[in-house]
Coordinates of C-alpha atoms in Angstrom, one line a residue:
M1 CA -73.2 28.3 35.9
H2 CA -74.1 29.5 32.4
M3 CA -71.7 31.1 30.0
K4 CA -72.0 32.2 26.4
L5 CA -69.5 34.1 24.3
S6 CA -68.5 34.6 20.7
I7 CA -65.0 35.2 19.5
E8 CA -63.1 35.3 16.2
R9 CA -61.2 32.1 15.5
G10 CA -57.7 33.7 15.0
V11 CA -57.9 35.6 18.3
L12 CA -59.2 32.5 20.1
L13 CA -56.4 30.3 18.6
K14 CA -53.6 32.7 19.7
A15 CA -54.9 32.8 23.2
V16 CA -55.6 29.1 23.6
A17 CA -52.3 28.0 21.9
Q18 CA -50.3 30.1 24.4
A19 CA -52.2 28.7 27.4
Q20 CA -52.1 25.1 26.4
S21 CA -48.3 25.1 25.8
V22 CA -47.8 25.4 29.6
V23 CA -50.0 22.3 30.2
E24 CA -48.0 19.1 30.9
R25 CA -48.9 16.3 28.5
R26 CA -48.7 13.6 31.2
N27 CA -50.9 14.6 34.1
T28 CA -51.9 12.6 37.1
I29 CA -54.2 15.4 38.2
P30 CA -57.0 15.7 35.6
I31 CA -57.8 19.4 36.2
L32 CA -54.2 20.3 35.3
A33 CA -54.9 19.2 31.8
N34 CA -57.7 21.8 31.5
V35 CA -57.8 25.5 30.7
L36 CA -59.9 27.8 32.9
I37 CA -62.2 30.0 30.7
E38 CA -63.5 33.1 32.4
A39 CA -65.8 35.5 30.4
E40 CA -67.0 38.9 31.6
G41 CA -67.5 42.3 30.2
D42 CA -65.9 42.3 26.7
T43 CA -63.0 40.0 27.6
V44 CA -62.4 36.3 28.0
R45 CA -59.5 35.0 30.0
F46 CA -57.8 31.6 29.4
R47 CA -55.8 30.4 32.4
A48 CA -53.5 27.3 32.4
T49 CA -50.9 26.0 34.9
D50 CA -48.5 23.1 35.6
L51 CA -48.4 24.3 39.3
D52 CA -44.9 25.9 38.6
I53 CA -46.0 28.2 35.8
E54 CA -49.3 30.0 35.3
V55 CA -50.2 31.7 32.1
V56 CA -53.3 34.0 31.7
D57 CA -54.3 35.1 28.2
R58 CA -56.8 37.9 27.7
A59 CA -58.7 38.2 24.4
P60 CA -61.6 40.5 23.2
A61 CA -64.9 38.7 22.9
T62 CA -68.6 39.3 22.7
V63 CA -69.9 38.0 26.0
D64 CA -73.6 37.3 26.1
T65 CA -73.6 35.6 29.5
A66 CA -70.7 36.0 31.9
G67 CA -69.4 32.8 33.5
S68 CA -66.6 30.4 33.7
T69 CA -65.7 26.7 33.1
T70 CA -62.7 24.4 32.5
V71 CA -62.1 22.2 29.5
A72 CA -59.2 20.1 28.1
A73 CA -56.6 22.5 26.9
V74 CA -54.9 20.4 24.2
L75 CA -58.2 19.3 22.8
L76 CA -59.6 22.8 22.6
N77 CA -56.5 24.0 20.9
E78 CA -56.7 21.2 18.3
I79 CA -60.3 21.9 17.5
V80 CA -59.8 25.7 17.1
R81 CA -56.7 25.1 15.0
K82 CA -58.8 23.0 12.6
L83 CA -61.7 25.5 12.3
P84 CA -61.7 27.6 9.1
D85 CA -59.8 30.9 9.3
G86 CA -62.0 33.9 9.9
A87 CA -64.8 31.8 11.5
L88 CA -66.9 33.2 14.4
V89 CA -66.7 30.7 17.2
T90 CA -69.4 30.5 19.9
L91 CA -68.7 28.8 23.3
T92 CA -71.7 27.9 25.4
D93 CA -71.8 26.2 28.8
Q94 CA -75.4 25.5 29.9
G95 CA -74.1 24.5 33.3
G96 CA -75.4 21.3 34.9
N97 CA -74.7 19.0 31.9
G98 CA -70.9 19.0 32.3
R99 CA -70.4 20.0 28.6
L100 CA -69.0 23.0 26.7
T101 CA -70.5 23.5 23.3
I102 CA -68.3 24.9 20.6
E103 CA -70.0 26.1 17.4
A104 CA -68.5 27.5 14.2
G105 CA -70.4 27.5 10.9
R106 CA -71.8 24.0 10.6
S107 CA -69.4 22.4 13.1
N108 CA -70.6 21.5 16.6
F109 CA -68.4 20.1 19.3
Q110 CA -69.3 19.1 22.9
L111 CA -66.4 18.9 25.3
A112 CA -66.5 17.5 28.8
T113 CA -65.9 20.1 31.5
L114 CA -64.6 19.9 35.1
P115 CA -65.7 22.2 37.9
K116 CA -63.9 25.5 37.9
E117 CA -63.7 25.4 41.7
D118 CA -61.1 22.6 41.4
F119 CA -58.8 24.7 39.2
P120 CA -55.7 25.7 41.1
V121 CA -55.1 29.4 40.9
M122 CA -51.6 30.5 41.8
A123 CA -51.4 32.4 45.0
S124 CA -50.7 36.1 44.5
S125 CA -47.4 37.4 45.6
E126 CA -46.0 40.6 46.9
Y127 CA -43.4 41.6 44.3
E128 CA -40.5 43.5 45.8
A129 CA -39.3 45.0 42.5
S130 CA -41.1 45.9 39.2
F131 CA -39.7 47.3 36.0
T132 CA -40.5 47.7 32.4
A133 CA -38.3 46.6 29.5
P134 CA -38.7 46.5 25.7
A135 CA -39.4 43.1 24.3
P136 CA -36.2 43.0 22.1
V137 CA -34.0 43.7 25.2
L138 CA -35.5 40.7 27.2
R139 CA -35.4 38.6 24.0
R140 CA -31.7 39.2 23.6
L141 CA -30.9 38.5 27.2
F142 CA -32.7 35.2 27.3
D143 CA -32.1 34.0 23.8
K144 CA -28.4 34.4 24.0
A145 CA -28.1 32.8 27.4
K146 CA -30.4 29.8 27.2
F147 CA -28.3 27.5 25.1
A148 CA -25.9 27.1 28.1
I149 CA -28.7 26.1 30.6
S150 CA -27.8 22.7 32.2
T151 CA -30.0 19.7 31.8
E152 CA -28.5 17.8 34.7
E153 CA -31.3 17.4 37.3
T154 CA -28.8 16.9 40.1
R155 CA -27.5 20.4 39.7
Y156 CA -31.0 21.9 39.7
Y157 CA -29.8 25.4 40.4
L158 CA -28.2 25.4 37.0
N159 CA -31.5 24.4 35.2
G160 CA -32.3 28.0 34.4
V161 CA -31.1 31.5 33.6
Y162 CA -29.9 33.7 36.5
M163 CA -31.4 37.1 36.1
H164 CA -29.9 39.7 38.4
V165 CA -28.4 43.2 38.8
A166 CA -24.6 43.3 38.4
E167 CA -21.7 45.6 38.1
G168 CA -20.8 45.9 34.4
D169 CA -17.9 47.8 32.9
G170 CA -19.8 51.0 32.7
G171 CA -22.0 50.8 35.8
R172 CA -24.8 48.6 36.9
V173 CA -26.5 46.3 34.4
L174 CA -29.4 43.9 34.1
R175 CA -27.6 40.6 33.5
C176 CA -28.6 37.1 32.5
V177 CA -26.2 34.2 33.1
A178 CA -26.5 30.5 32.3
T179 CA -23.9 27.7 32.6
D180 CA -23.7 23.9 32.5
G181 CA -20.2 23.7 33.8
H182 CA -18.8 23.2 30.2
R183 CA -19.9 26.5 28.8
L184 CA -21.2 29.8 30.1
A185 CA -23.1 32.8 28.7
R186 CA -23.1 36.2 30.4
I187 CA -25.4 38.8 28.7
D188 CA -25.8 42.4 29.9
A189 CA -28.4 45.1 29.1
E190 CA -28.9 48.6 30.3
L191 CA -30.5 48.5 33.8
P192 CA -34.2 49.5 33.5
E193 CA -35.6 52.0 35.9
G194 CA -37.0 50.2 39.0
A195 CA -34.8 47.1 38.6
E196 CA -32.2 48.2 41.1
A197 CA -34.1 46.7 44.0
M198 CA -34.5 43.3 42.3
A199 CA -33.3 40.1 44.1
G200 CA -31.4 37.8 41.7
V201 CA -33.6 34.9 40.5
I202 CA -33.1 31.7 38.6
V203 CA -35.7 31.6 35.9
P204 CA -36.5 27.9 35.0
R205 CA -35.8 26.6 31.5
K206 CA -39.5 25.9 30.8
T207 CA -40.4 29.4 31.8
V208 CA -37.6 30.8 29.5
N209 CA -39.2 28.9 26.6
E210 CA -42.7 30.1 27.4
L211 CA -41.5 33.7 27.9
R212 CA -40.1 33.6 24.4
K213 CA -43.6 33.7 23.0
L214 CA -44.4 37.0 24.7
L215 CA -41.3 38.7 23.2
D216 CA -42.0 38.5 19.4
D217 CA -43.5 42.0 19.1
D218 CA -40.7 44.5 18.8
E219 CA -42.9 47.3 20.0
A220 CA -44.1 45.6 23.1
Q221 CA -43.1 46.8 26.6
I222 CA -42.9 43.9 29.1
E223 CA -43.6 44.5 32.8
V224 CA -41.3 42.4 34.9
S225 CA -42.1 41.8 38.6
V226 CA -39.7 39.9 40.9
S227 CA -40.0 38.4 44.4
E228 CA -37.7 35.9 46.1
T229 CA -40.0 33.0 45.0
K230 CA -41.7 34.2 41.8
V231 CA -41.2 36.1 38.6
R232 CA -44.0 37.6 36.5
F233 CA -43.9 38.9 32.9
T234 CA -46.9 40.9 31.7
T235 CA -47.9 42.2 28.3
P236 CA -51.2 43.9 27.5
N237 CA -52.7 40.4 26.7
I238 CA -50.7 37.9 28.6
T239 CA -49.5 37.4 32.2
L240 CA -46.9 34.7 32.7
T241 CA -46.1 33.9 36.4
S242 CA -43.5 31.4 37.4
K243 CA -41.9 30.0 40.5
V244 CA -38.2 30.5 40.5
I245 CA -35.6 27.8 41.2
D246 CA -35.0 27.6 44.9
G247 CA -31.2 27.5 45.1
T248 CA -28.1 29.6 44.9
F249 CA -26.5 30.3 41.6
P250 CA -22.7 29.8 41.8
D251 CA -20.2 32.6 41.7
Y252 CA -19.8 32.6 37.9
S253 CA -17.3 35.4 37.8
R254 CA -14.5 33.1 39.0
V255 CA -14.8 31.0 35.8
I256 CA -14.6 33.9 33.4
P257 CA -11.0 34.3 32.4
Q258 CA -9.6 37.8 32.8
N259 CA -6.1 37.5 31.3
N260 CA -6.5 35.4 28.1
A261 CA -4.2 37.1 25.7
K262 CA -4.0 35.0 22.6
R263 CA -6.6 36.6 20.2
L264 CA -8.3 34.9 17.3
E265 CA -10.7 36.9 15.1
V266 CA -12.8 34.9 12.6
D267 CA -16.0 35.3 10.6
A268 CA -18.5 33.6 12.9
T269 CA -20.7 32.1 10.2
E270 CA -17.8 30.7 8.2
F271 CA -16.3 29.3 11.4
A272 CA -19.6 27.6 12.5
K273 CA -20.0 26.1 9.0
A274 CA -16.5 24.8 8.9
V275 CA -16.8 23.2 12.3
D276 CA -20.0 21.6 11.2
R277 CA -18.3 20.2 8.1
V278 CA -15.3 18.7 9.7
A279 CA -17.4 17.3 12.6
T280 CA -19.4 15.2 10.2
V281 CA -16.9 12.4 10.2
S282 CA -17.1 11.8 13.9
S283 CA -20.0 9.8 15.1
E284 CA -19.7 10.4 18.8
R285 CA -21.9 12.8 20.5
S286 CA -19.0 14.6 22.2
R287 CA -17.3 15.2 18.8
A288 CA -13.9 16.8 19.4
V289 CA -12.6 19.3 17.0
K290 CA -9.0 20.4 17.2
L291 CA -8.1 24.0 16.5
S292 CA -4.4 24.4 15.3
L293 CA -3.5 28.1 15.3
E294 CA -0.5 29.9 13.8
E295 CA -0.1 33.3 12.3
D296 CA -3.3 34.3 10.4
R297 CA -4.1 30.6 9.8
L298 CA -6.5 28.2 11.6
V299 CA -6.8 24.5 10.8
L300 CA -9.8 22.7 12.1
S301 CA -9.4 19.0 12.2
V302 CA -11.3 15.9 13.4
N303 CA -9.8 12.5 13.7
A304 CA -12.2 9.6 14.3
P305 CA -10.2 6.4 14.2
D306 CA -13.3 4.3 13.4
S307 CA -14.7 6.4 10.6
G308 CA -12.1 8.7 9.1
A309 CA -10.7 12.2 9.4
A310 CA -11.3 15.7 8.1
E311 CA -9.6 19.1 8.1
E312 CA -10.3 22.6 6.8
E313 CA -8.2 25.7 6.8
L314 CA -9.6 29.2 7.5
A315 CA -7.9 32.6 6.9
V316 CA -8.2 34.3 10.3
A317 CA -6.6 37.2 12.2
Y318 CA -4.2 35.6 14.7
G319 CA -0.8 36.9 15.7
D320 CA 0.3 35.0 18.8
E321 CA 2.3 31.8 19.4
R322 CA 1.3 28.5 17.9
L323 CA -1.6 26.8 19.8
E324 CA -3.4 23.5 19.6
I325 CA -6.7 23.3 21.5
G326 CA -9.7 20.9 21.3
F327 CA -13.4 21.6 21.9
N328 CA -16.7 19.8 21.7
A329 CA -17.9 20.6 18.2
K330 CA -21.5 21.2 19.2
Y331 CA -20.4 23.8 21.9
L332 CA -18.3 25.7 19.3
Q333 CA -21.2 25.8 16.8
E334 CA -23.7 27.0 19.4
I335 CA -21.4 29.7 20.7
A336 CA -20.5 30.9 17.2
S337 CA -24.1 31.0 16.2
Q338 CA -24.8 33.6 19.0
V339 CA -22.8 36.1 17.1
D340 CA -25.1 38.6 15.3
R341 CA -23.1 41.1 13.4
E342 CA -19.5 41.2 14.2
N343 CA -16.7 38.7 13.9
A344 CA -16.2 36.2 16.7
V345 CA -13.3 37.0 18.9
F346 CA -11.8 34.1 20.8
L347 CA -9.3 34.7 23.6
F348 CA -7.2 31.7 24.6
N349 CA -4.7 31.1 27.4
S350 CA -3.5 27.5 27.0
S351 CA -4.9 24.3 25.7
G352 CA -6.1 23.3 29.2
D353 CA -7.7 26.6 30.2
P354 CA -11.2 28.0 29.6
T355 CA -11.6 30.1 26.4
L356 CA -13.5 33.4 26.2
M357 CA -15.5 34.4 23.2
R358 CA -17.2 37.7 22.4
E359 CA -18.7 39.6 19.4
G360 CA -16.0 42.0 18.2
D361 CA -15.3 44.4 20.9
D362 CA -18.7 44.2 22.5
L363 CA -18.4 43.3 26.1
S364 CA -22.2 43.0 26.8
A365 CA -22.2 39.4 25.6
V366 CA -19.4 37.2 26.8
Y367 CA -19.1 33.4 26.4
V368 CA -16.8 30.9 28.1
V369 CA -16.2 27.4 26.8
M370 CA -14.1 24.6 28.4
P371 CA -11.6 22.8 26.2
M372 CA -11.4 19.1 25.8
R373 CA -8.4 16.8 25.3
V374 CA -7.8 15.8 21.6

């Protein structure tokens, strides 16, 4: 099978980089380390998979001879990355000799190929629901939720972001939730037209990270298709298809406190920096920071018997009874860093109960963090 095409290096790099990031570095099946290159018309497609996720990148090219082949994805990416910017790159597969020739200027590479017939193309699905959402909306939903994804393999149903239709305060919303049992993020967006029929799906962590690369363009509209087993995200140049986690996401609404009345308002950036400073003296991974609250005053303190102690005082808005409560420092920093524009508002009940955080009066992003004993 012959194939010959020419393509601009920058365009090629973008397409190959996106495809190769899906490829698992340690592969027992050789073909899974390869990218499938398919050239026809004025387009070349690059397809890569790890059997759970498939990404297809479309790029404009001058196709002299239509055809297809597969070649090592990481290697191709490395070569293209090292070619001079602005170079015209020619890919030629004579067929028969098991080699793909890459030429640019005076450089010439020959890469081993594997038969395209062996490349596993993901089975197509019937998608029950399809809707379109602006890239910034999806970016916010997933970016703000993903820090709370669990890494515990045993609770596999928590290893992703639960995307579903829910009842918000002002009607139905598109909602993303993630939790690891210690903290939880619940992010809402306006329900896009066509999403009403969507079954709730758990989007795996790796898919969430790959999806992020599709969402950089603020002007882009992303088509989202959902079935019970798969989710697909499509832009004009890229299609990302992923299996969803086969499991039931727990009823998260039970862990979101409704009646926490003690209200602390604090500058989120200052708070995160102060937590970071006092946590420095503690060497443990589960660094505990104690919050001591009294009227309009917050003292953050860490006491690490083996290495020392630290405290810092912050001026805050707080008008309730005195409270001492401890948290994992990393969890506090991560939650505080989700706040974009407003102050962080923390709502406490007691030192043993889950704490709620939101941005100002915005209820479309709500976070829960469990305290720890200090």
